Amino acid sequence: MAREKANSQKKKMTGKKAEAPAVEQKAAPVKETASVKETVPVKETAPVKETASVKEAAPVKETASVKEAAPVKEAAPEEKKEEAAPAKEAAPAKKAPSARKKAAAGEKEKKAAPAKKKAAPAKKKAAPVEEKPVLVEEAAPAVEEQPAPVEEAPVVEEVIAVESNLPRRSIAFIGSECHPFVKTGGLGDVMYALPRELARLNCDVRVILPRYACIPQEYQDKMVYRGEFYMDLGKTGRNYYVGIMEYIWDGVVYDFIDNQEFFSVGNPYTNLVDDIPKYCFFSKAALAALNYMNWIPDIVHCHDWQAGLVPVYLRTLFKDSPVGRAKSVLTIHNLRFQGVYNIPTIQYWSGLPNEVFEMGALKQNWVDANMLKGGLAYADRITTVSGTYAWEIQTREYGEGLEEHLRYHSGKLRGIVNGIDYGMWNPETDSALAENYGLGNVLEHKMANKLALQRELGLEEDTGKFVIGLISRLTNQKGLDLVNAIIPQVLDGNTQVVVLGTGDKQYEDAFRYYEGAHKGTFSACIQYDEARAHRIYAGADALLVPSRFEPCGLTQLNAMHYGTLPIVRETGGLKDTVEPYNDFTGDGNGFTFDRYDAGLLLDAINRAKTLYFNNRYHWDEVVQRDMAKDVSWENSAKQYKQMYLELTQW
Ligand code: ADP
Ligand code: GLC
């Protein structure tokens, strides 16, 4: 609020770039909240709890032999739509402001007495006037039983062959997190790594992010004021401040959308009541900022539900503005989170025309609006982060209620598997490690990292032990109830387990319990710690990823690149990136199991142990094979580039 007042005293901005002050000028003073931390706070990673319709995956089968499991409650609460949603039928204008807790006070004042509204004079808005929306397709009837075959990724050789001639394209990435500014999971990694790789492929990339207060000060200090304007939002009757702070780094431009009212809370995600207005604002402001900067991309590439409204805005309110000529791509990183609320509230905050609240677009279950669903309907292309997940999400088991919608749009859906950034993840140069190593000397130096890890975590220092790591958000998605059920059997005297993660209390408590019960052999690091994660990838022998579902998964890729063998469930990207070890041929990258079943996970761990203890020579072969495996972004970025080119053949 203070910021808005200060800004309103500044000279009037027209919403056009001419007024942007000299580059060195610092932004309108950022309120230095005491809570600005040095590290990105990553407590709750599961952004919101929603989708009432989420299907339960197959329940964990209790193996008869499970003894002494720590008390973990039923692992489903994250799926409940628990928010105090305003009554659906009520008039939105009354509802929405009361729904939004934090900004509420100021909001209400303005709402109650609109005449008093600060003479935030009708600044020329960056957003164009509402236009007739494009027609919304009707959802297809539920006829198909099988998912439509997912378009295969283009053959890489072809792409490589034309690499040097790839024409330039400009891409605006729009998403809610990006390493190293703010990261709660793999989305942050992708938003960092993919633009950098695309820049190498002759793309001009701009990443548009919210300017959260939790972005470390070191980066806040590097941002340069790029301009500001005011924008209306939905039916709020207000003009909102949109500041643009810019940071150019390694060929990628980062533009942070500044508005203290929406982004001053510590964590990026809080609850739907706050997050729905926040990301309506962000999606609209991102497009308005592109117009304001007069930087019109060929492609607007949006990520997850937080940017789900961008394709919808692009084809409605922004249709006849300069950015309206861009094509849009929407990438699903995690279908579980969709941004669902009652229609009046989303109408109120988004200001989108009635036509988009149809069953073919945002509307679902006849009463709710689903921001991701709308984006999927309007995007020119939909991608997700592995081929298997692209197939799975068209099934009832993994579709999170959107399977029919996705089957309907399957013609524009494809899977492109994630990679990892070899600059960020490189055991040869990683400054967090006790000893650096590469493919040539992993066998000598990995042991030193194991010992250092055991020392750091207070585990028995013995290189002969088999060390299993788990680095994860502690949520229902990640298969932690399976892990919890078998820990007593895994800890056989020759095995140690290290868990690094934060999340649902029930899992945190369970792992703390095991640490207490098995001092020296079980370590529970209930924290978010990047450097420690690197040391676990390097020091462990194997890494567990037994997920219930996993769109791609990055931890198994990091692990392989550090010579640590993954033990994974065959789902989503885990299935696509980890080939099961074959006892007869010696082929493969890790150990896998298929059904979501604690006994099968235990069996996979035992197969890994058997190879490790009985046949170290072959184990070491797999270590080296995994380190040599190409898990970089190179091939996948080429597939994205190819898709951008397909979309923009002029
Ligand atoms: P998701 O996005 O579903 O959380 P991914 O496997 O795609 O899963 O990405 C997780 C990313 O977050 C990896 O880079 C992993 O190393 C990192 N990570 C997860 N938990 C922690 C933690 N507690 N401390 C440090 N890094 C973590
Ligand atoms: C999501 C998924 C994860 C994926 C990541 C990056 O958070 O849960 O599987 O790797 O996004 O795409």
XYZ file of C-alpha atoms and ligand atoms in Angstrom:
689
model
C 0.000 0.000 0.000
C 2.754 2.391 0.959
C 4.342 1.567 -2.326
C 1.186 2.297 -4.226
C 0.824 5.638 -2.579
C 4.381 6.534 -3.347
C 3.880 5.533 -6.897
C 0.758 7.492 -7.356
C 2.709 10.589 -6.474
C 5.149 9.912 -9.215
C 4.603 11.309 -12.593
C 1.770 9.693 -14.380
C 2.671 6.729 -16.470
C 0.908 6.184 -19.666
C 1.350 2.477 -19.822
C 3.759 2.995 -22.678
C 7.453 2.645 -22.493
C 8.404 6.226 -23.256
C 8.368 7.190 -19.627
C 10.749 4.564 -18.353
C 13.453 6.248 -16.320
C 17.126 5.801 -16.912
C 18.291 2.306 -16.430
C 20.393 2.835 -13.328
C 17.523 4.273 -11.461
C 16.445 1.930 -8.760
C 12.914 0.819 -8.656
C 10.418 2.510 -6.557
C 11.800 1.626 -3.171
C 11.230 -1.956 -2.392
C 9.970 -2.327 1.064
C 12.658 -4.354 2.728
C 10.604 -6.734 4.650
C 12.348 -8.180 7.623
C 11.406 -11.566 6.343
C 13.568 -11.457 3.263
C 15.663 -14.530 3.702
C 18.917 -15.497 2.238
C 17.765 -18.832 1.108
C 14.586 -19.553 -0.668
C 12.076 -20.712 1.856
C 10.732 -23.997 0.816
C 8.511 -25.314 3.412
C 5.320 -26.431 1.893
C 5.921 -27.422 -1.600
C 2.559 -28.676 -2.535
C 1.214 -25.330 -3.522
C -2.423 -25.730 -2.833
C -4.903 -28.262 -1.890
C -7.572 -28.602 -4.415
C -9.268 -30.809 -6.941
C -11.937 -32.463 -5.026
C -12.074 -35.047 -7.708
C -8.590 -36.397 -7.361
C -8.629 -40.110 -7.593
C -6.867 -42.196 -5.038
C -4.104 -44.266 -6.490
C -4.031 -47.879 -5.552
C -3.729 -48.024 -1.816
C -0.561 -49.319 -0.293
C -0.736 -52.986 0.210
C 0.347 -53.759 3.687
C 2.902 -56.447 3.404
C 2.429 -59.035 6.025
C 5.944 -58.636 7.209
C 5.728 -54.948 7.894
C 6.603 -54.441 11.476
C 7.322 -51.425 13.542
C 6.221 -48.884 10.969
C 6.180 -45.399 12.347
C 2.716 -44.041 12.792
C 1.787 -42.349 9.558
C -1.721 -41.233 9.087
C -3.591 -41.826 5.909
C -1.753 -39.908 3.264
C -4.488 -38.196 1.424
C -5.217 -34.837 2.964
C -3.358 -32.831 0.380
C -5.949 -33.837 -2.109
C -8.907 -32.425 -0.314
C -10.368 -29.221 -1.417
C -10.304 -27.737 2.022
C -10.388 -24.072 1.345
C -13.259 -22.087 2.680
C -14.601 -21.375 -0.722
C -17.140 -18.658 -0.772
C -20.625 -19.887 -1.391
C -20.827 -20.601 -5.039
C -23.999 -18.786 -5.887
C -23.277 -15.565 -4.152
C -22.587 -12.426 -6.043
C -18.935 -12.299 -6.891
C -18.426 -8.694 -6.089
C -19.215 -9.380 -2.494
C -17.584 -12.717 -2.352
C -14.204 -12.289 -3.798
C -12.929 -9.522 -1.614
C -13.969 -11.331 1.481
C -12.321 -14.443 0.192
C -8.984 -12.822 0.019
C -7.764 -12.598 3.526
C -4.571 -10.668 3.384
C -5.341 -7.844 1.066
C -8.783 -7.739 2.429
C -8.651 -4.678 4.564
C -7.504 -2.319 1.888
C -9.628 -3.994 -0.699
C -12.775 -3.669 1.271
C -12.291 -0.024 1.961
C -11.957 0.667 -1.658
C -14.821 -1.503 -2.551
C -17.176 -0.117 0.002
C -16.531 3.429 -1.018
C -15.442 3.396 -4.599
C -15.939 7.123 -4.885
C -13.172 7.627 -2.412
C -10.784 5.585 -4.412
C -7.478 7.288 -4.653
C -7.398 9.381 -7.728
C -5.387 6.618 -9.309
C -6.332 8.476 -12.410
C -7.364 6.543 -15.350
C -3.892 5.644 -16.353
C -3.768 4.245 -19.773
C -3.796 0.568 -19.255
C -1.421 -1.779 -20.838
C -4.154 -4.286 -21.185
C -6.304 -3.709 -24.205
C -9.996 -3.416 -24.064
C -11.958 -6.552 -23.835
C -12.692 -8.058 -27.174
C -15.055 -10.680 -28.326
C -13.647 -13.966 -27.146
C -12.909 -16.738 -29.510
C -15.358 -19.536 -29.524
C -14.802 -22.222 -27.009
C -14.871 -25.750 -28.215
C -17.337 -28.076 -26.634
C -15.871 -30.869 -24.619
C -15.993 -34.136 -26.404
C -18.293 -36.730 -25.045
C -16.613 -39.442 -23.073
C -16.279 -41.911 -25.843
C -12.665 -42.840 -25.883
C -11.572 -45.508 -23.531
C -7.921 -45.438 -24.379
C -5.705 -42.388 -24.288
C -4.896 -41.080 -27.691
C -1.392 -41.989 -28.692
C 0.932 -39.235 -27.739
C 2.809 -37.575 -30.477
C 6.317 -38.893 -30.530
C 9.077 -36.429 -29.989
C 10.888 -35.639 -33.226
C 13.897 -37.740 -34.033
C 16.806 -36.026 -32.461
C 19.246 -36.635 -35.291
C 17.092 -34.618 -37.637
C 17.012 -31.768 -35.218
C 20.745 -31.880 -34.678
C 21.354 -31.839 -38.379
C 19.634 -28.498 -38.786
C 20.912 -26.988 -35.597
C 23.278 -24.482 -37.107
C 20.536 -23.175 -39.358
C 17.825 -22.905 -36.761
C 16.074 -19.610 -37.257
C 15.824 -17.233 -34.328
C 12.657 -17.231 -32.257
C 11.677 -15.161 -29.266
C 10.084 -16.887 -26.309
C 8.509 -15.482 -23.160
C 8.554 -18.016 -20.334
C 5.837 -17.313 -17.786
C 5.795 -19.243 -14.539
C 5.681 -19.017 -10.780
C 9.199 -20.083 -9.782
C 12.734 -20.197 -11.098
C 16.029 -21.176 -9.527
C 17.979 -19.405 -8.002
C 15.383 -16.753 -7.220
C 12.652 -18.972 -5.873
C 12.295 -22.729 -6.049
C 10.029 -25.198 -4.329
C 10.617 -28.133 -6.668
C 11.532 -29.218 -10.166
C 9.569 -26.425 -11.869
C 12.188 -24.024 -10.522
C 14.949 -26.124 -12.065
C 13.231 -26.254 -15.448
C 12.508 -22.513 -15.533
C 16.213 -21.950 -14.931
C 17.773 -24.553 -17.196
C 15.548 -24.671 -20.265
C 15.740 -20.949 -21.140
C 19.527 -21.103 -20.917
C 19.638 -24.080 -23.240
C 17.188 -22.392 -25.625
C 19.372 -19.318 -25.676
C 22.111 -21.560 -27.062
C 19.709 -22.688 -29.747
C 19.269 -19.203 -31.117
C 16.288 -18.244 -28.990
C 15.759 -14.877 -27.450
C 14.310 -15.778 -24.059
C 12.682 -13.658 -21.425
C 11.508 -15.263 -18.182
C 8.623 -13.498 -16.466
C 8.237 -14.150 -12.764
C 6.513 -12.615 -9.779
C 8.779 -10.473 -7.688
C 8.179 -12.307 -4.425
C 9.520 -10.762 -1.256
C 11.283 -14.067 -0.538
C 13.681 -13.667 -3.451
C 17.102 -13.397 -1.808
C 18.412 -9.887 -1.359
C 21.463 -10.617 -3.472
C 19.173 -10.939 -6.515
C 16.853 -8.135 -5.500
C 19.941 -5.921 -5.526
C 20.787 -6.927 -9.063
C 17.399 -6.045 -10.475
C 17.096 -2.870 -12.460
C 13.954 -0.816 -12.768
C 12.431 -1.289 -16.198
C 9.215 0.643 -15.837
C 5.769 0.634 -14.326
C 2.165 1.073 -15.282
C -1.283 0.559 -13.873
C -3.618 -2.189 -14.915
C -7.231 -2.919 -14.170
C -8.079 -6.348 -12.875
C -11.321 -8.204 -13.267
C -14.283 -6.616 -11.622
C -12.327 -5.121 -8.766
C -12.850 -1.639 -10.134
C -9.271 -0.815 -9.234
C -6.113 -0.061 -11.094
C -3.197 -2.099 -9.838
C 0.428 -1.120 -9.857
C 2.622 -3.258 -12.129
C 6.323 -2.645 -11.759
C 8.890 -4.373 -13.946
C 12.277 -5.144 -12.462
C 14.832 -6.670 -14.757
C 17.908 -8.823 -14.364
C 19.901 -9.972 -17.357
C 22.049 -13.007 -16.739
C 23.888 -15.338 -19.085
C 21.917 -14.463 -22.164
C 18.507 -14.725 -20.485
C 16.412 -11.730 -19.448
C 14.443 -12.084 -16.214
C 11.556 -9.676 -15.759
C 9.990 -9.627 -12.319
C 6.445 -8.372 -11.978
C 6.329 -6.166 -8.942
C 3.293 -5.595 -6.775
C 3.614 -5.701 -3.035
C -0.024 -6.310 -2.450
C 0.148 -9.678 -4.173
C 3.733 -10.772 -3.743
C 4.830 -9.649 -0.308
C 3.981 -12.905 1.457
C 7.053 -15.027 2.238
C 6.298 -18.165 0.270
C 5.225 -18.183 -3.339
C 2.249 -20.388 -2.549
C 0.008 -19.978 0.443
C -3.566 -21.112 -0.097
C -6.062 -20.908 -2.897
C -7.884 -17.993 -1.358
C -4.806 -15.854 -1.843
C -3.261 -17.689 -4.755
C -6.199 -17.415 -7.146
C -6.208 -13.582 -7.190
C -2.401 -13.528 -7.143
C -2.025 -15.616 -10.275
C -4.929 -13.965 -12.089
C -3.071 -10.734 -11.542
C 0.271 -12.260 -12.503
C -0.995 -13.860 -15.736
C -2.600 -10.663 -16.930
C 0.264 -8.452 -15.791
C 2.801 -10.666 -17.583
C 1.084 -10.112 -20.932
C 0.498 -6.440 -20.218
C 4.196 -6.093 -19.377
C 5.192 -7.583 -22.722
C 3.024 -4.998 -24.457
C 4.379 -2.277 -22.227
C 7.989 -3.233 -22.996
C 7.058 -3.552 -26.629
C 8.765 -6.923 -26.654
C 6.426 -9.163 -28.555
C 7.513 -12.800 -28.478
C 6.827 -15.372 -31.149
C 5.834 -17.812 -28.422
C 4.452 -17.375 -24.954
C 5.438 -20.493 -23.030
C 3.420 -20.897 -19.829
C 3.984 -23.307 -16.979
C 1.421 -24.993 -14.739
C -1.855 -23.623 -13.441
C -0.323 -20.435 -12.079
C 0.158 -19.294 -15.681
C -2.835 -21.243 -16.967
C -4.894 -18.161 -17.708
C -2.239 -16.705 -19.983
C -3.391 -18.558 -23.134
C -6.972 -17.578 -22.290
C -6.125 -13.899 -21.863
C -4.064 -14.019 -25.025
C -7.047 -15.067 -27.137
C -9.604 -12.829 -25.416
C -8.691 -9.577 -23.689
C -5.308 -9.332 -25.418
C -6.397 -10.651 -28.772
C -6.072 -7.376 -30.621
C -3.096 -6.043 -28.728
C 0.447 -6.549 -30.009
C 1.126 -9.647 -27.897
C -2.042 -11.212 -29.293
C -0.079 -12.376 -32.304
C 2.053 -14.741 -30.223
C 1.419 -18.473 -30.158
C 1.076 -20.160 -26.815
C 2.448 -23.327 -25.274
C 1.296 -24.607 -21.902
C 3.471 -27.113 -20.070
C 2.009 -29.346 -17.380
C 4.597 -30.053 -14.719
C 2.112 -31.475 -12.277
C -1.526 -32.105 -13.136
C -2.524 -32.457 -9.511
C -2.595 -28.703 -9.074
C -5.091 -26.935 -11.301
C -6.225 -23.685 -9.714
C -9.882 -24.521 -9.137
C -12.380 -22.222 -7.465
C -15.980 -21.277 -7.882
C -16.861 -19.510 -11.108
C -17.914 -16.156 -9.626
C -14.613 -15.721 -7.821
C -12.507 -16.450 -10.869
C -14.759 -14.262 -12.996
C -14.337 -11.513 -10.444
C -10.557 -11.628 -10.369
C -9.822 -12.476 -13.981
C -12.373 -10.305 -15.727
C -12.528 -12.900 -18.483
C -15.635 -12.901 -20.640
C -18.496 -15.265 -19.911
C -17.778 -17.344 -22.954
C -14.661 -18.838 -21.437
C -16.615 -20.149 -18.474
C -18.062 -22.898 -20.596
C -17.605 -26.641 -20.200
C -15.132 -26.709 -23.066
C -12.829 -24.294 -21.280
C -12.715 -23.171 -17.651
C -15.931 -24.608 -16.341
C -15.874 -27.992 -14.627
C -18.455 -29.987 -12.759
C -20.924 -27.275 -13.777
C -20.022 -25.079 -10.809
C -16.278 -24.569 -10.636
C -13.754 -22.780 -12.790
C -10.459 -24.485 -13.449
C -7.637 -22.215 -14.551
C -5.442 -24.982 -15.917
C -8.326 -26.518 -17.830
C -9.016 -23.192 -19.504
C -5.377 -22.808 -20.451
C -5.299 -26.282 -21.963
C -8.308 -25.430 -24.117
C -6.841 -22.190 -25.431
C -3.141 -23.066 -25.764
C -1.819 -23.781 -29.241
C 0.275 -26.642 -27.889
C 0.261 -28.572 -24.638
C 3.347 -30.310 -23.411
C 4.150 -32.286 -20.354
C 7.477 -33.366 -19.004
C 7.712 -36.967 -20.172
C 6.177 -39.146 -22.844
C 4.763 -41.630 -20.356
C 3.097 -38.910 -18.288
C 1.589 -37.483 -21.481
C -0.062 -40.845 -21.959
C -0.919 -41.418 -18.313
C -2.754 -38.133 -17.847
C -5.270 -39.208 -20.436
C -6.294 -42.082 -18.189
C -8.650 -42.002 -15.248
C -5.959 -43.114 -12.846
C -3.635 -40.182 -13.515
C -5.891 -37.649 -15.208
C -6.907 -35.849 -11.999
C -10.352 -35.360 -13.478
C -9.033 -33.793 -16.695
C -8.462 -37.010 -18.634
C -11.385 -36.454 -20.978
C -10.413 -32.864 -21.612
C -6.853 -33.968 -22.336
C -7.984 -36.730 -24.662
C -10.068 -34.178 -26.508
C -7.003 -31.987 -26.915
C -4.564 -34.848 -27.453
C -3.794 -33.668 -30.987
C -1.829 -30.785 -29.554
C -0.347 -32.691 -26.597
C 3.146 -34.144 -26.484
C 5.673 -35.229 -23.906
C 9.196 -33.859 -23.807
C 11.318 -35.248 -21.027
C 13.222 -32.873 -18.744
C 16.968 -32.774 -18.476
C 19.306 -31.365 -15.856
C 21.642 -28.429 -16.111
C 25.187 -29.723 -16.394
C 26.569 -26.476 -15.028
C 24.536 -26.747 -11.856
C 24.926 -30.507 -11.506
C 28.501 -31.511 -12.177
C 30.400 -33.715 -9.709
C 33.689 -32.611 -11.271
C 33.216 -28.991 -10.249
C 30.516 -29.100 -7.558
C 31.804 -26.923 -4.738
C 29.472 -28.548 -2.192
C 31.234 -31.915 -2.381
C 33.959 -33.264 -0.108
C 35.830 -34.494 -3.183
C 35.128 -33.846 -6.811
C 35.075 -36.724 -9.253
C 34.267 -37.585 -12.829
C 33.586 -40.643 -14.888
C 37.253 -41.597 -14.853
C 37.737 -41.632 -11.084
C 34.289 -42.056 -9.580
C 35.111 -45.409 -8.047
C 37.945 -43.976 -5.947
C 36.293 -40.720 -4.930
C 32.717 -41.660 -4.303
C 33.762 -43.453 -1.130
C 35.292 -40.236 0.236
C 31.981 -38.499 -0.337
C 30.150 -41.314 1.383
C 32.379 -41.034 4.432
C 32.033 -37.258 4.534
C 28.253 -37.591 4.327
C 28.164 -40.134 7.152
C 30.284 -37.805 9.271
C 28.121 -34.786 8.456
C 24.923 -36.606 9.398
C 26.170 -38.491 12.425
C 25.890 -41.894 10.775
C 28.285 -44.718 11.459
C 31.352 -43.996 9.311
C 31.784 -47.121 7.278
C 32.206 -47.220 3.514
C 31.027 -50.813 3.572
C 27.475 -49.771 4.366
C 24.943 -49.419 1.582
C 23.671 -45.834 1.748
C 20.223 -45.059 0.340
C 19.204 -41.425 -0.165
C 15.763 -39.851 -0.555
C 15.514 -36.184 -1.576
C 11.961 -35.079 -1.934
C 9.061 -32.875 -1.127
C 7.346 -34.886 1.580
C 3.927 -35.177 0.005
C 1.472 -37.830 -0.962
C 2.770 -37.795 -4.563
C 6.158 -39.147 -3.630
C 5.347 -42.646 -2.386
C 6.444 -41.977 1.162
C 3.852 -44.229 2.722
C 5.576 -47.103 0.906
C 8.931 -46.028 2.284
C 7.538 -45.645 5.754
C 6.102 -49.122 5.671
C 9.376 -50.877 4.915
C 12.082 -48.926 6.751
C 12.442 -51.559 9.487
C 13.143 -54.239 6.882
C 15.539 -52.037 4.946
C 17.673 -51.301 7.996
C 19.336 -54.691 8.158
C 22.617 -53.681 9.797
C 24.404 -53.143 6.486
C 22.263 -50.328 5.214
C 21.849 -46.675 6.072
C 19.049 -44.355 4.946
C 19.250 -40.585 4.548
C 16.105 -38.519 3.985
C 16.201 -34.854 2.986
C 12.899 -33.073 2.630
C 10.104 -30.996 4.047
C 6.376 -31.159 3.645
C 3.461 -32.897 5.264
C 3.802 -33.236 8.992
C 2.843 -36.879 9.024
C 5.871 -37.780 6.924
C 8.205 -35.426 8.728
C 7.153 -37.024 12.023
C 7.515 -40.532 10.693
C 11.065 -39.900 9.512
C 11.982 -38.170 12.749
C 10.685 -41.200 14.569
C 12.938 -43.488 12.561
C 15.937 -41.293 13.198
C 15.301 -41.541 16.916
C 14.720 -45.277 16.769
C 17.750 -46.040 14.587
C 20.468 -43.654 15.637
C 23.532 -43.935 13.449
C 21.776 -45.719 10.614
C 18.855 -43.440 9.736
C 19.139 -39.720 9.212
C 16.116 -37.454 8.782
C 17.058 -34.001 7.546
C 13.735 -32.205 7.690
C 14.902 -29.137 5.865
C 15.439 -27.645 2.444
C 19.148 -27.494 1.786
C 20.552 -27.329 -1.743
C 24.169 -27.987 -0.767
C 23.256 -30.966 1.368
C 21.195 -32.341 -1.500
C 24.316 -32.239 -3.685
C 26.293 -34.100 -1.029
C 23.646 -36.792 -0.729
C 23.582 -37.305 -4.501
C 27.360 -37.734 -4.343
C 27.674 -39.745 -1.133
C 24.775 -42.190 -1.419
C 24.973 -45.471 -3.329
C 21.318 -45.461 -4.359
C 18.451 -42.965 -4.446
C 14.796 -43.813 -3.869
C 12.015 -42.363 -5.996
C 8.992 -44.607 -5.392
C 6.419 -42.021 -6.495
C 2.708 -42.591 -6.767
C 2.929 -40.469 -9.910
C 5.878 -38.531 -11.289
C 5.487 -36.243 -14.308
C 9.215 -36.347 -14.893
C 11.288 -36.326 -11.727
C 14.690 -34.743 -11.588
C 16.219 -36.422 -8.560
C 16.772 -39.692 -10.408
C 18.562 -37.738 -13.155
C 20.762 -35.903 -10.662
C 21.506 -39.200 -8.947
C 22.548 -40.970 -12.137
C 24.757 -38.072 -13.092
C 26.512 -38.409 -9.735
C 26.968 -42.183 -10.099
C 24.169 -43.038 -7.670
C 21.780 -45.732 -8.827
C 18.080 -44.874 -8.805
C 15.429 -47.183 -7.344
C 12.181 -45.988 -8.869
C 8.594 -46.843 -9.519
C 7.828 -47.290 -13.208
C 5.648 -44.261 -13.714
C 5.863 -41.021 -15.707
C 9.340 -39.734 -16.317
C 10.847 -42.313 -13.980
C 9.823 -44.988 -16.431
C 11.217 -43.015 -19.353
C 14.603 -42.262 -17.800
C 15.528 -45.346 -15.772
C 15.976 -48.581 -17.625
C 15.675 -51.515 -15.213
C 18.845 -53.421 -14.469
C 18.875 -56.758 -16.202
C 20.642 -59.478 -14.247
C 21.311 -61.542 -17.336
C 22.648 -58.937 -19.711
C 23.953 -56.462 -17.138
C 22.138 -53.658 -18.996
C 20.165 -50.912 -17.326
C 20.510 -47.861 -15.089
C 18.749 -48.721 -11.869
C 16.111 -50.794 -10.104
C 12.431 -50.498 -10.785
C 9.048 -51.807 -9.676
C 5.660 -51.331 -11.245
C 2.605 -51.491 -8.990
C 2.294 -49.061 -6.097
C 3.048 -51.622 -3.447
C 5.394 -51.538 -0.466
C 6.432 -55.161 -0.969
C 7.520 -54.442 -4.530
C 9.541 -51.437 -3.397
C 11.247 -53.602 -0.780
C 11.971 -56.192 -3.433
C 13.572 -53.574 -5.705
C 15.748 -52.349 -2.831
C 16.781 -55.910 -2.086
C 17.737 -56.492 -5.708
C 19.911 -53.399 -5.538
C 21.540 -54.587 -2.318
C 22.167 -58.005 -3.765
C 24.038 -56.550 -6.704
C 25.923 -54.112 -4.484
C 27.077 -56.688 -1.947
C 27.468 -59.728 -4.169
C 28.614 -58.349 -7.473
C 30.362 -55.050 -6.992
C 32.053 -55.303 -10.365
C 28.710 -55.162 -12.171
C 27.383 -52.530 -9.785
C 30.342 -50.324 -10.644
C 29.680 -50.823 -14.321
C 26.195 -49.415 -13.829
C 27.628 -46.488 -11.832
C 29.824 -45.584 -14.760
C 27.087 -46.157 -17.307
C 24.775 -43.831 -15.393
C 27.378 -41.113 -15.203
C 27.954 -41.382 -18.923
C 24.239 -41.307 -19.754
C 23.106 -38.130 -21.436
C 20.583 -36.535 -19.103
C 21.372 -32.996 -20.215
C 18.848 -30.549 -21.605
C 20.389 -30.572 -25.039
C 18.093 -33.032 -26.812
C 14.953 -31.901 -25.049
C 15.593 -28.220 -25.683
C 15.934 -29.057 -29.366
C 12.527 -30.663 -29.272
C 11.034 -27.513 -27.746
C 12.753 -25.415 -30.363
C 11.416 -27.673 -33.068
C 7.918 -27.234 -31.683
C 8.303 -23.440 -31.595
C 9.332 -23.539 -35.227
C 6.366 -25.721 -36.163
C 4.105 -23.169 -34.530
C 5.636 -20.196 -36.257
C 6.123 -21.058 -39.880
C 5.860 -17.784 -41.598
P 9.127 -32.093 -7.711
O 9.204 -30.979 -8.665
O 7.888 -32.896 -7.850
O 9.374 -31.675 -6.316
P 11.538 -33.073 -9.018
O 12.230 -34.373 -8.861
O 11.170 -32.668 -10.379
O 10.290 -33.131 -8.042
O 12.448 -31.891 -8.483
C 12.843 -31.762 -7.159
C 13.978 -30.766 -7.103
O 14.002 -30.187 -5.819
C 15.338 -31.412 -7.304
O 16.210 -30.450 -7.851
C 15.747 -31.774 -5.878
O 17.142 -31.886 -5.737
C 15.209 -30.584 -5.133
N 14.835 -30.843 -3.741
C 13.721 -31.459 -3.278
N 13.694 -31.445 -1.940
C 14.809 -30.820 -1.543
C 15.353 -30.469 -0.268
N 14.720 -30.783 0.862
N 16.520 -29.811 -0.243
C 17.158 -29.489 -1.383
N 16.701 -29.770 -2.603
C 15.539 -30.421 -2.689
C 6.771 -31.210 -11.130
C 6.789 -32.727 -11.089
C 8.130 -33.331 -11.366
C 8.833 -32.629 -12.496
C 8.897 -31.138 -12.225
C 9.605 -30.360 -13.325
O 7.002 -30.640 -9.916
O 6.287 -33.223 -9.869
O 7.972 -34.702 -11.683
O 10.134 -33.147 -12.655
O 7.620 -30.626 -12.104
O 9.000 -30.542 -14.567
